[in-house]
Short mmCIF file of C-alpha atoms and ligand atoms in Angstrom, two decimals:
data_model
loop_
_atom_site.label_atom_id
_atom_site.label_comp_id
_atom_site.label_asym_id
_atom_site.label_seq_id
_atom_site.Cartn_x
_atom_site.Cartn_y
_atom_site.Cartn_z
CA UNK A 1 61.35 22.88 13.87
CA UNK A 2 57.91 23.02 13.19
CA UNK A 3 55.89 20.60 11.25
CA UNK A 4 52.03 20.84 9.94
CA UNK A 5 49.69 18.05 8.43
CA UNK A 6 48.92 20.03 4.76
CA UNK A 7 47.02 16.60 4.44
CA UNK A 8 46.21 13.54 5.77
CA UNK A 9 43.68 11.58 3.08
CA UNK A 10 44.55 9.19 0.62
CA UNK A 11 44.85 9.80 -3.20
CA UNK A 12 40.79 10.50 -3.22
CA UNK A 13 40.84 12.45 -0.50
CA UNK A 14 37.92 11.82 2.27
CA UNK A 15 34.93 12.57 1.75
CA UNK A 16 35.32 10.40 -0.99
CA UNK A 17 33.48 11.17 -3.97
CA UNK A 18 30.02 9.94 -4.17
CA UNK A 19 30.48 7.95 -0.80
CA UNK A 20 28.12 8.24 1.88
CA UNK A 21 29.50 6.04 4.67
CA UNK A 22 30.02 7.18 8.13
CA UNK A 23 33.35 8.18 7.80
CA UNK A 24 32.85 10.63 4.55
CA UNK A 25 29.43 12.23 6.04
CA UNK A 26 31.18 12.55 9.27
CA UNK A 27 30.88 15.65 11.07
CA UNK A 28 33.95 15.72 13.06
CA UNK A 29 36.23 18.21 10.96
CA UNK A 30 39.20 15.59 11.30
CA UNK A 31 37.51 12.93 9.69
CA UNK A 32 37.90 15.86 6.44
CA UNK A 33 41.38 14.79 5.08
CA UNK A 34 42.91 16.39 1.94
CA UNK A 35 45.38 14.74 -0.01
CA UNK A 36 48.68 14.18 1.61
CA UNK A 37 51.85 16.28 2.20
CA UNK A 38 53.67 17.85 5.32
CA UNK A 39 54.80 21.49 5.74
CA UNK A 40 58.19 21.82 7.69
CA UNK A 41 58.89 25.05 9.41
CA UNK A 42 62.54 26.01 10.40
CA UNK A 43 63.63 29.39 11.31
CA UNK A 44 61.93 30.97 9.04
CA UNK A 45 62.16 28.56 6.00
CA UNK A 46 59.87 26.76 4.82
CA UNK A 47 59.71 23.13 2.53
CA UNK A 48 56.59 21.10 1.38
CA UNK A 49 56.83 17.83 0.74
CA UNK A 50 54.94 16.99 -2.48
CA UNK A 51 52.56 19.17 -3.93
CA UNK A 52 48.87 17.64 -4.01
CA UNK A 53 45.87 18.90 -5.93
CA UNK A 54 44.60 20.35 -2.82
CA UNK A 55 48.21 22.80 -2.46
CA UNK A 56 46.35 25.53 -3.28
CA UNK A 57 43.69 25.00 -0.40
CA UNK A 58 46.24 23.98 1.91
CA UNK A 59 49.15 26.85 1.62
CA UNK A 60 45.87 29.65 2.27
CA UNK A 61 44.46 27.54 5.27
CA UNK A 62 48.30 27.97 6.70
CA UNK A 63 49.06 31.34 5.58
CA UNK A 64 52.12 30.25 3.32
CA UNK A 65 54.01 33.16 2.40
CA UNK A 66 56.91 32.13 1.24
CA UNK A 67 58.52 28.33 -0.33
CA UNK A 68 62.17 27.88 -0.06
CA UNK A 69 61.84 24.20 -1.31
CA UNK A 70 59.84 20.87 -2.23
CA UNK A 71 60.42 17.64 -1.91
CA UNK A 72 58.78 14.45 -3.52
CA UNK A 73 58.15 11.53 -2.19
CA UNK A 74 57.19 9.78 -6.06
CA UNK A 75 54.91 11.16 -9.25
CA UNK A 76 51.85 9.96 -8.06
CA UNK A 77 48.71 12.28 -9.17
CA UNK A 78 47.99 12.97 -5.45
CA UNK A 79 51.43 14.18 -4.70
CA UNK A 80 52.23 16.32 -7.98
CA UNK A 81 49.38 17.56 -9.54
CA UNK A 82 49.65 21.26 -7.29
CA UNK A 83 52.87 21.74 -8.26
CA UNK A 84 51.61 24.51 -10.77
CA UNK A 85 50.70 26.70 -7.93
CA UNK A 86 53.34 27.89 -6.21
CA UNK A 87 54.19 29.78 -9.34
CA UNK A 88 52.67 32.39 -6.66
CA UNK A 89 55.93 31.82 -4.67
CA UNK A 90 58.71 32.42 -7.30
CA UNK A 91 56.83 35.32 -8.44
CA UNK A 92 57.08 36.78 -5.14
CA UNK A 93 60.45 35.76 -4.44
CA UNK A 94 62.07 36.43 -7.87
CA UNK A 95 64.06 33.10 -7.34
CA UNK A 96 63.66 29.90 -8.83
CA UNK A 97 61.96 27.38 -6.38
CA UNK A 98 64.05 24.13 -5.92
CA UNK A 99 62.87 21.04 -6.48
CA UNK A 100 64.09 18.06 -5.26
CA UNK A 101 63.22 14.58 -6.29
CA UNK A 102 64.75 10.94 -7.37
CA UNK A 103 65.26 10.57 -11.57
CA UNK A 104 62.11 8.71 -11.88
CA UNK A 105 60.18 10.84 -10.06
CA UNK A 106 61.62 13.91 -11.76
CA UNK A 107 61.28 12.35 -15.22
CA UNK A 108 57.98 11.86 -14.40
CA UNK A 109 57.32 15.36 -13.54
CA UNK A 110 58.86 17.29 -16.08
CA UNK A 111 56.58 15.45 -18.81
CA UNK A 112 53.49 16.06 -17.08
CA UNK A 113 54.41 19.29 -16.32
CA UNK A 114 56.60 20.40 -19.80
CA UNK A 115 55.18 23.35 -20.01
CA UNK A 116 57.14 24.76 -17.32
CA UNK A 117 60.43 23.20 -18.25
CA UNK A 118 60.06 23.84 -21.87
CA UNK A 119 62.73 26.81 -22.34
CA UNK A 120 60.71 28.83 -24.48
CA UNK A 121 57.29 27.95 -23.36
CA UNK A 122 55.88 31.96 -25.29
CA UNK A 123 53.12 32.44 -22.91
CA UNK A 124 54.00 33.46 -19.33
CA UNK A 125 52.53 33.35 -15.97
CA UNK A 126 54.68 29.64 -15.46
CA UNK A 127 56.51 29.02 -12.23
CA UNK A 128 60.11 28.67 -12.80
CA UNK A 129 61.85 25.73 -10.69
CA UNK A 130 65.50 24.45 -10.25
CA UNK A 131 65.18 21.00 -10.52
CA UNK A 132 67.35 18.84 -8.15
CA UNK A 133 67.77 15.29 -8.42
CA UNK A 134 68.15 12.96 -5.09
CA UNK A 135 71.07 10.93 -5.23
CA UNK A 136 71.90 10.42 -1.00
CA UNK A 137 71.76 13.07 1.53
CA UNK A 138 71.39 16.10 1.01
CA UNK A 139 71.09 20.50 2.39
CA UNK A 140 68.30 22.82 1.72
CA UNK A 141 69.44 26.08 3.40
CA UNK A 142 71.42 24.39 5.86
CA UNK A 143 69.05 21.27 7.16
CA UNK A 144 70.05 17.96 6.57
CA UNK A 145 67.75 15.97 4.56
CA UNK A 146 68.07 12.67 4.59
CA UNK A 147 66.19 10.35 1.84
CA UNK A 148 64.91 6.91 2.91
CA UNK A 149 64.62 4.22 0.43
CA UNK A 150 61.16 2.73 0.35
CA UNK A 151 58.76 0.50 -1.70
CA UNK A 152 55.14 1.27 -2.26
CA UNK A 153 53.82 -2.04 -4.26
CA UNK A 154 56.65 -2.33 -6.73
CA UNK A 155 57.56 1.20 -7.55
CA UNK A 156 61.09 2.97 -5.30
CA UNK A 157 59.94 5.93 -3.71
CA UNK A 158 61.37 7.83 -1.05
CA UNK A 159 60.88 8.63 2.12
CA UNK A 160 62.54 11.52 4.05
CA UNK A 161 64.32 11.88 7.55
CA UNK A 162 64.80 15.45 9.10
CA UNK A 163 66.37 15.66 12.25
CA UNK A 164 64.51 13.37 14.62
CA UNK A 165 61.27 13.17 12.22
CA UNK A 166 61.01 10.80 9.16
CA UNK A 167 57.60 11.26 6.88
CA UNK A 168 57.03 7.66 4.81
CA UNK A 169 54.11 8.48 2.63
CA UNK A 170 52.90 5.81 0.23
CA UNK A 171 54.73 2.50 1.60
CA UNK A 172 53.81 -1.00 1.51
CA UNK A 173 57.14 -2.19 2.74
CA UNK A 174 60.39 -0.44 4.34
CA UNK A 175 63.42 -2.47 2.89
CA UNK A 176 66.07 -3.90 5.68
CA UNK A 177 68.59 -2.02 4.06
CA UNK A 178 67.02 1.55 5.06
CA UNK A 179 65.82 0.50 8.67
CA UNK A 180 69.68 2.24 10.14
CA UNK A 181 68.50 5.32 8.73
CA UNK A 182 65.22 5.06 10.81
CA UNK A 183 67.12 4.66 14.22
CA UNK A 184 66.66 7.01 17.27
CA UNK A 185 63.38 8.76 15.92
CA UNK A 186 61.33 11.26 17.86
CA UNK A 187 58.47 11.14 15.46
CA UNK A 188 57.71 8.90 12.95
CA UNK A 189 54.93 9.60 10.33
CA UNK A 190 53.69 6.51 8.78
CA UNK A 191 51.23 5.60 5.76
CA UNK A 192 48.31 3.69 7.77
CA UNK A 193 45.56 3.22 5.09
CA UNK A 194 43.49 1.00 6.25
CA UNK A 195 42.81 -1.96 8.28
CA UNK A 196 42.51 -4.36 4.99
CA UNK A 197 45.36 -5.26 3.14
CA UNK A 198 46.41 -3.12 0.13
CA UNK A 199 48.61 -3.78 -2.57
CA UNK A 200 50.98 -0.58 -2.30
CA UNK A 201 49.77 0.82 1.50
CA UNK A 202 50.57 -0.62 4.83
CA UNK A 203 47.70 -1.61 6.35
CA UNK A 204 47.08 -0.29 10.42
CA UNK A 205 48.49 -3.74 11.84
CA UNK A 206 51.79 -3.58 9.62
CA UNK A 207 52.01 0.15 10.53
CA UNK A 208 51.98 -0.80 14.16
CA UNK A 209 54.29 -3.60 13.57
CA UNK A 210 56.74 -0.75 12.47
CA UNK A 211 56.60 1.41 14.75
CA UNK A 212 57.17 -1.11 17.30
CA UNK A 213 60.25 -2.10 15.82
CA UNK A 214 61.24 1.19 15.43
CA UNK A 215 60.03 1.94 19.12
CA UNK A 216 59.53 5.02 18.00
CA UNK A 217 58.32 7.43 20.95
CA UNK A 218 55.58 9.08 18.84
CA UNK A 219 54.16 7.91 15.73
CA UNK A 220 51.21 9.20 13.58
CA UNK A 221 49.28 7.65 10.91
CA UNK A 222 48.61 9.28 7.58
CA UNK A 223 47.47 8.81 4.09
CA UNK A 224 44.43 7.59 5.76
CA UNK A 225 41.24 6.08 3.98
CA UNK A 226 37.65 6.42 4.72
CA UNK A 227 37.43 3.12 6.46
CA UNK A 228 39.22 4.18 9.07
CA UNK A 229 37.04 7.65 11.54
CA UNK A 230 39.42 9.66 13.50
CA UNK A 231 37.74 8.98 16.73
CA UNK A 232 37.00 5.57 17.15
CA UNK A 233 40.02 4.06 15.39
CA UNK A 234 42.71 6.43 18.15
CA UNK A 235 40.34 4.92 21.06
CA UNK A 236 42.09 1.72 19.73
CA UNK A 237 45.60 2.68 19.22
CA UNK A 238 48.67 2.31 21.67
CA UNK A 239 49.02 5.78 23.53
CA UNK A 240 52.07 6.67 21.35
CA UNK A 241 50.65 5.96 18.45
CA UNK A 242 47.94 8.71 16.80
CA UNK A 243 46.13 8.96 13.61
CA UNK A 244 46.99 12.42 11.93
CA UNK A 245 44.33 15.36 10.84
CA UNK A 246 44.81 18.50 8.51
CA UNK A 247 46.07 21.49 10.27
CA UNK A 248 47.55 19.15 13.13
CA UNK A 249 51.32 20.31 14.30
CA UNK A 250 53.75 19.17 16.00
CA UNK A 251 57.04 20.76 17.39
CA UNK A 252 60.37 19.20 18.32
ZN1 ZN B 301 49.47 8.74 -2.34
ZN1 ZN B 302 33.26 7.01 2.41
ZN1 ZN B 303 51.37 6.73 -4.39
#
């Protein structure tokens, strides 16, 4: 299995906006982070998990030909707001794409993007997707997927485990009750924001603190904000423990 960093910014990407600080006028193309999801490779299968604004951007920088599945972590803007694109995909592969989300996050989706569920939507040109809902454990084409409970401010998102990799996106805390499903990782991938505290993020410290527990044997940081440049802040890491860039891959 094969996994690639689509994107490792926070929900405004970096460069932010109208910021000029070092970080966002950086020159060092991994201090560039789009906004975040992972591409998992197996065979010759291929999932996404979530679909940010930057999908299109990201699937032509990989050379994505083909999308047996997404996943979603939550309905957040930065983790849905591609999902019109890979229309490309089921028009190629004649098949519905499957989605796969919990019933909040699904709801969510399906009323920003009602077009494409509407059944009589008179237009054309819409992606058409086979909506799943995530309700434990579960197969796409014959990998295990296992979802992993977690809490990003107030709001139940998930998490997902794959084999001996777990991406947990958009977490401010990991709730006792899913740390068994977190045991025995290879590589963990780990919202590290920033080094100040955030309401709905884990800050660099807490991350740490996680991975610790977790003793995980690699661990990489992602959804990453502009306070933190890619350089400096892995000169002060634990060996094990890296921050993430776009493009980066790692095989296990
Ligand atoms: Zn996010
Ligand atoms: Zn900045
Ligand atoms: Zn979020």
């Amino acid at each position: 299995m094969r996994v690639t960093f689509l994107g490792t910014g926070t929900s405004t990407g970096v460069p932010t906006l109208a910021c000029h600080c070092r970080v966002c006028t950086s020159s060092d193309p991994r201090d560039k982070r789009m906004r975040p999801s992972l591409l998992v490779r197996f065979d010759d299968r291929t999932i996404v998990i979530d679909t940010t604004p930057d999908f299109r951007a990201q699937a032509l920088r990989e050379g994505l030909d083909r999308l047996d599945a997404v996943l979603f972590t939550h309905s957040h803007a930065d983790h849905i707001l591609g999902l019109d694109d890979v229309r490309v995909f089921y028009f190629r592969q004649q098949k519905p794409i499957p989605i796969y989300a919990d019933a909040l996050c699904m709801k969510d989706i399906q009323r920003t993007f009602k077009y494409i569920f509407d059944g009589d939507y008179p237009y054309g040109g819409i992606a058409r997707l086979d909506p799943h809902l995530i309700d434990g454990p579960f197969e796409v084409q014959g990998l295990k997927i296992i979802p992993v409970p977690l809490l990003h401010g107030k709001l139940p998102i998930l998490g997902f485990r794959i084999s001996g990799m777990a991406y947990l996106t958009d977490v401010s805390e990991i709730p006792e009750s899913s740390y068994p499903l977190l045991q025995g990782l290879e590589v963990l991938i780990l919202d590290t924001l920033r080094p100040r505290p955030h309401p709905t993020h884990l800050t660099v410290e807490k991350a740490l603190s996680v991975m610790e527990r977790l003793r995980v044997r690699r661990g990489y940081g992602t959804h990453i904000a502009h306070d933190l440049g890619h350089e400096e802040t892995n000169a002060q890491l634990p060996p094990q423990v890296r921050l993430a860039y776009d493009g980066l891959q790692l095989e296990f």
